[in-house]
């Protein structure tokens, strides 16, 4: 099988945040999608979420309303694993983050699916070797980790287990790239992959700064999104340093701030467990941050999510990513 042979995708856990986002993305890109969840009520939720996502894309002019109506017909909703898996060439698993769920779905693909079908887990950081450990065909198991919302954020981190075939990794890479994603392949297994490790490294320091009384939750968020975050949408830290070092590039920056940065690193957080009581402090801080937002930028989770998606879409259009 080649990437171009992938025509039908099975999304497992299709009513969840990630499953409904993936199903939206695959439908938007013209694939047939089997949307699986465990009962009728959840399938109804899946349908509502996917329809709302595609309607949003149509409202924003990303797709026409004719395309929206057409691709909605390409979704098949089912609570039967056999029906979800038997005719799919690619499976995007989006079940809860527990080995037992993911291993059971690998076993179901072994039982009902084609031997050639790829099993791609959306796991945020479980090991693919462990997810695939009982499979008859561990070579077809990969991680394909999206960032929320999966239909808008381009990154997909593709990861392998001990027995994953290099050809499957490459096929998944080609598939996601052709579909319009920005895939990267991890050369080795690493819990948390790349983006979540970076996110948690930043977050640990952000939490530590709040706990030490250096700044509020609101200000640490402002420091990120009004400063480095704006550049991060355009380039990564290495390229940022390259541009910051004038004619000496990245080497120039390291000469300039390298010694000071070693002093900062000496003072930075290294703890491995969330400090006791920190979650309440953070929640209180983020509640205040939300209350201080301008009404037009949204104050509730729902309003802020909508505001985020509007801004994300504008940014993606600016970057020619939609
Ligand atoms: N939430 C995020 O920001 C995010 C980002 C990237 C990856 N992920 C990963 O995506 C996966 C799903 O996360 P989520 O946030 O969408 O969770 P969620 O709880 O919103 O959705 C999980 C879905 O799985 C369904 N489900 C429950 N048991 C199942 C089973 N046995 N088989 C199949 N489906 C079952 C649920 O009904 C639900 O629809 C997790 O592995 C998570 O780590 C989450």
XYZ file of C-alpha atoms and ligand atoms in Angstrom:
366
model
C 0.000 0.000 0.000
C 1.079 3.583 -0.714
C -0.111 6.828 0.881
C -2.253 7.570 -2.188
C -4.160 4.315 -1.602
C -5.572 5.698 1.664
C -9.163 6.631 0.854
C -11.113 5.624 3.967
C -10.131 6.490 7.515
C -11.505 5.116 10.743
C -11.596 7.568 13.641
C -11.985 5.739 16.965
C -13.369 7.842 19.807
C -14.998 10.201 17.316
C -17.114 12.169 19.793
C -14.128 13.298 21.850
C -12.306 16.578 21.508
C -9.539 15.055 19.416
C -11.584 12.438 17.557
C -14.157 14.962 16.344
C -11.327 17.302 15.293
C -9.521 14.569 13.348
C -12.774 13.451 11.695
C -13.436 17.079 10.688
C -9.967 17.352 9.193
C -10.160 14.115 7.211
C -13.638 14.934 5.867
C -12.538 18.449 4.960
C -9.672 16.919 2.962
C -12.083 14.701 1.034
C -11.616 11.309 2.712
C -14.382 8.885 3.615
C -14.487 8.609 7.393
C -15.897 5.900 9.650
C -16.620 7.613 12.951
C -16.710 5.132 15.839
C -17.777 5.681 19.430
C -19.148 3.402 22.096
C -22.866 4.298 22.114
C -25.589 6.134 20.199
C -25.597 9.220 22.417
C -21.856 9.686 21.829
C -22.287 9.179 18.092
C -24.903 11.938 18.144
C -22.407 14.190 19.942
C -19.789 13.268 17.334
C -22.148 14.228 14.529
C -22.995 17.554 16.169
C -19.346 18.427 16.824
C -18.159 17.486 13.335
C -21.056 19.352 11.709
C -20.343 22.413 13.870
C -16.626 22.327 12.969
C -17.315 22.063 9.244
C -20.008 24.753 9.437
C -17.457 26.987 11.146
C -14.985 26.413 8.287
C -17.753 27.242 5.814
C -18.761 30.393 7.742
C -15.129 31.515 7.642
C -14.865 30.938 3.889
C -12.324 28.105 4.168
C -14.734 25.762 2.366
C -17.962 26.471 0.487
C -21.288 25.389 1.944
C -21.638 22.967 -1.020
C -18.357 21.292 -0.038
C -19.488 21.196 3.590
C -22.735 19.432 2.635
C -20.878 17.045 0.325
C -18.189 16.006 2.823
C -20.723 15.564 5.629
C -22.195 12.769 3.480
C -18.811 11.033 3.553
C -19.065 10.333 7.287
C -20.386 6.967 8.418
C -21.266 6.790 12.139
C -21.101 3.444 13.899
C -20.826 1.857 17.343
C -19.690 -1.458 15.811
C -15.918 -1.852 15.707
C -16.172 -4.347 12.881
C -17.981 -1.826 10.668
C -15.584 0.928 11.678
C -12.472 -1.070 10.845
C -13.149 -3.587 8.103
C -12.809 -1.260 5.080
C -10.407 1.420 6.386
C -6.829 1.821 5.179
C -5.869 4.161 8.026
C -7.063 4.152 11.647
C -6.737 7.265 13.798
C -7.253 6.129 17.378
C -8.530 8.843 19.751
C -9.705 6.861 22.791
C -8.927 7.912 26.394
C -5.257 8.016 27.347
C -4.974 4.507 28.838
C -2.983 1.556 27.533
C -5.918 -0.820 28.027
C -8.186 1.164 25.642
C -5.531 1.553 22.986
C -4.349 -2.075 23.194
C -7.956 -3.290 22.849
C -8.405 -1.181 19.714
C -5.151 -2.529 18.218
C -6.507 -6.039 18.867
C -9.817 -5.093 17.203
C -7.964 -3.924 14.091
C -6.050 -7.224 14.038
C -9.388 -9.027 14.226
C -11.566 -7.003 11.837
C -9.310 -4.888 9.639
C -7.067 -5.312 6.647
C -3.525 -6.483 7.491
C -2.230 -3.483 5.573
C -4.196 -0.840 7.487
C -2.090 1.579 9.523
C -2.899 2.031 13.221
C -2.111 5.603 14.273
C -2.621 6.533 17.914
C -3.326 10.124 18.948
C -1.738 9.391 22.319
C -0.225 12.406 24.045
C 2.737 10.424 25.268
C 2.144 6.717 25.848
C 4.743 4.437 24.293
C 3.878 2.896 20.929
C 5.830 -0.270 21.782
C 3.515 -0.811 24.740
C 0.343 0.059 22.785
C 1.368 -2.452 20.080
C 2.751 -5.121 22.391
C -0.055 -7.671 21.898
C -0.573 -7.018 18.208
C 0.016 -9.617 15.546
C 1.213 -6.770 13.336
C 3.151 -4.294 15.509
C 4.972 -3.054 12.408
C 1.840 -1.099 11.363
C 1.471 0.771 14.683
C 2.580 4.386 14.962
C 1.860 7.450 17.051
C 0.296 10.381 15.187
C -0.004 13.053 17.827
C -2.008 16.151 16.922
C -2.237 19.466 18.666
C -5.638 20.721 19.720
C -7.698 21.574 17.698
C -6.490 18.875 15.286
C -8.422 20.252 12.311
C -6.626 23.603 12.582
C -3.146 23.097 14.050
C -0.802 21.735 11.346
C 1.687 19.774 13.498
C 1.524 15.960 13.641
C 4.263 14.169 15.577
C 4.768 10.731 14.072
C 6.469 8.257 16.368
C 7.455 4.629 16.226
C 7.601 1.648 18.501
C 10.290 -0.999 18.663
C 8.717 -2.977 15.811
C 7.296 -0.214 13.616
C 8.311 -0.618 9.998
C 10.244 2.311 8.467
C 8.036 1.971 5.364
C 4.905 2.530 7.486
C 6.450 5.614 9.099
C 7.297 7.037 5.693
C 3.839 6.238 4.354
C 2.216 8.013 7.295
C 4.505 10.983 6.765
C 3.583 11.175 3.059
C -0.100 10.753 3.864
C -0.233 13.583 6.418
C 1.901 15.880 4.310
C -0.253 15.376 1.219
C -3.371 15.956 3.334
C -1.987 19.354 4.365
C -0.394 18.699 7.751
C 3.156 19.506 8.902
C 4.376 16.087 10.067
C 7.646 15.386 11.829
C 9.051 11.932 12.576
C 10.667 11.163 15.926
C 13.853 9.182 15.355
C 13.489 7.446 18.759
C 10.698 6.793 21.249
C 10.454 9.593 23.809
C 7.600 9.878 26.360
C 5.694 13.091 25.656
C 7.230 13.334 22.178
C 8.725 16.720 21.242
C 6.082 19.432 21.484
C 4.595 18.304 24.808
C 8.048 18.002 26.383
C 8.791 21.563 25.291
C 5.383 22.690 26.535
C 5.888 21.087 29.943
C 9.465 22.418 30.231
C 8.084 25.925 29.760
C 5.136 25.253 32.033
C 7.282 23.938 34.882
C 9.253 27.175 34.845
C 6.058 29.249 34.538
C 4.555 27.504 37.582
C 7.778 27.913 39.522
C 7.889 31.652 38.819
C 4.320 31.969 40.171
C 5.042 29.839 43.261
C 8.160 31.853 44.034
C 6.087 35.051 43.872
C 7.985 36.478 40.885
C 4.775 37.079 38.921
C 1.082 36.269 38.718
C -0.474 33.554 36.550
C -1.845 36.298 34.339
C 1.541 37.946 33.853
C 3.399 34.724 33.142
C 0.826 34.007 30.402
C 1.227 37.557 29.108
C 5.023 37.175 29.058
C 4.619 34.127 26.839
C 1.944 35.197 24.404
C 2.937 38.853 23.963
C 6.634 37.992 23.615
C 8.124 34.694 22.457
C 4.742 33.235 21.519
C 4.294 35.735 18.688
C 7.601 34.679 17.163
C 6.969 30.974 17.786
C 4.117 31.044 15.279
C 6.714 31.925 12.660
C 9.916 30.141 13.656
C 11.477 27.912 16.290
C 13.992 28.845 18.967
C 17.045 27.865 16.906
C 16.090 30.107 14.013
C 15.146 32.885 16.444
C 18.653 32.725 17.924
C 20.185 32.595 14.442
C 18.488 35.906 13.601
C 19.319 37.360 17.018
C 23.066 36.887 16.597
C 23.633 39.284 13.691
C 26.450 38.161 11.382
C 27.509 35.465 13.884
C 24.091 33.822 13.855
C 23.237 31.335 16.593
C 26.892 31.231 17.668
C 26.753 34.989 18.268
C 23.741 34.647 20.581
C 25.378 31.835 22.516
C 28.521 33.917 22.978
C 26.407 36.850 24.093
C 23.866 35.258 26.474
C 25.322 31.741 26.850
C 27.215 32.403 30.119
C 24.288 34.347 31.645
C 21.872 31.600 30.584
C 23.987 29.096 32.526
C 23.485 31.243 35.611
C 19.688 31.368 34.954
C 19.580 27.595 34.417
C 21.263 27.173 37.775
C 18.340 29.001 39.354
C 15.547 27.400 37.334
C 13.028 24.740 38.347
C 14.151 21.102 38.268
C 11.355 19.521 40.322
C 9.846 16.291 39.018
C 6.466 16.335 40.788
C 3.883 19.095 40.835
C 4.467 20.991 44.101
C 1.735 20.438 46.679
C -1.118 22.924 46.414
C 0.054 24.370 43.109
C -3.036 23.355 41.147
C -5.372 25.428 43.356
C -3.060 28.427 43.107
C -2.904 28.107 39.312
C -6.669 27.678 38.952
C -7.304 30.749 41.090
C -4.830 32.691 38.961
C -6.319 31.602 35.660
C -9.855 32.415 36.921
C -8.661 35.976 37.602
C -6.951 36.118 34.195
C -10.212 35.120 32.508
C -12.226 37.666 34.486
C -9.820 40.431 33.405
C -10.197 39.701 29.682
C -12.057 42.176 27.478
C -15.621 41.053 26.825
C -14.991 41.054 23.036
C -12.096 38.593 23.506
C -14.282 36.202 25.502
C -14.403 35.404 29.208
C -15.732 31.828 29.362
C -14.055 28.646 28.068
C -16.494 28.525 25.138
C -16.047 32.200 24.232
C -12.259 32.031 24.504
C -12.128 28.832 22.399
C -14.107 30.562 19.659
C -11.869 33.654 19.886
C -8.812 31.356 19.712
C -10.120 29.542 16.621
C -10.913 32.843 14.862
C -7.399 34.149 15.521
C -5.784 30.807 14.651
C -7.594 30.722 11.343
C -6.460 34.279 10.516
C -2.895 33.316 11.380
C -3.055 30.114 9.340
C -4.406 32.084 6.368
C -1.552 34.591 6.766
C 0.951 31.719 6.768
C -0.735 30.014 3.778
C -1.500 26.958 5.896
C -5.201 26.703 5.000
N -7.110 16.892 24.640
C -6.001 17.254 24.009
O -5.635 18.432 23.965
C -5.188 16.211 23.293
C -4.212 16.629 22.371
C -3.511 15.659 21.652
C -3.747 14.313 21.871
N -4.678 13.931 22.784
C -4.914 12.484 22.958
O -6.049 12.126 22.191
C -6.739 11.042 22.838
C -8.182 11.445 23.107
O -8.192 12.581 23.944
P -9.474 13.531 24.082
O -9.003 14.747 24.779
O -10.160 13.673 22.770
O -10.387 12.677 25.071
P -11.968 12.681 25.175
O -12.282 12.131 26.516
O -12.531 14.005 24.771
O -12.415 11.623 24.064
C -12.220 10.244 24.179
C -13.233 9.558 23.303
O -13.021 8.153 23.332
C -14.268 7.500 23.501
N -14.032 6.199 24.092
C -14.184 5.813 25.391
N -13.876 4.507 25.517
C -13.533 4.075 24.275
C -13.137 2.830 23.758
N -13.011 1.766 24.545
N -12.872 2.750 22.436
C -12.972 3.822 21.628
N -13.346 5.035 22.071
C -13.629 5.152 23.372
C -15.069 8.439 24.378
O -16.449 8.152 24.263
C -14.680 9.778 23.779
O -15.463 10.090 22.651
C -5.947 10.740 24.115
O -5.027 9.720 23.849
C -5.218 12.059 24.361
O -4.035 11.891 25.117
C -5.416 14.843 23.492
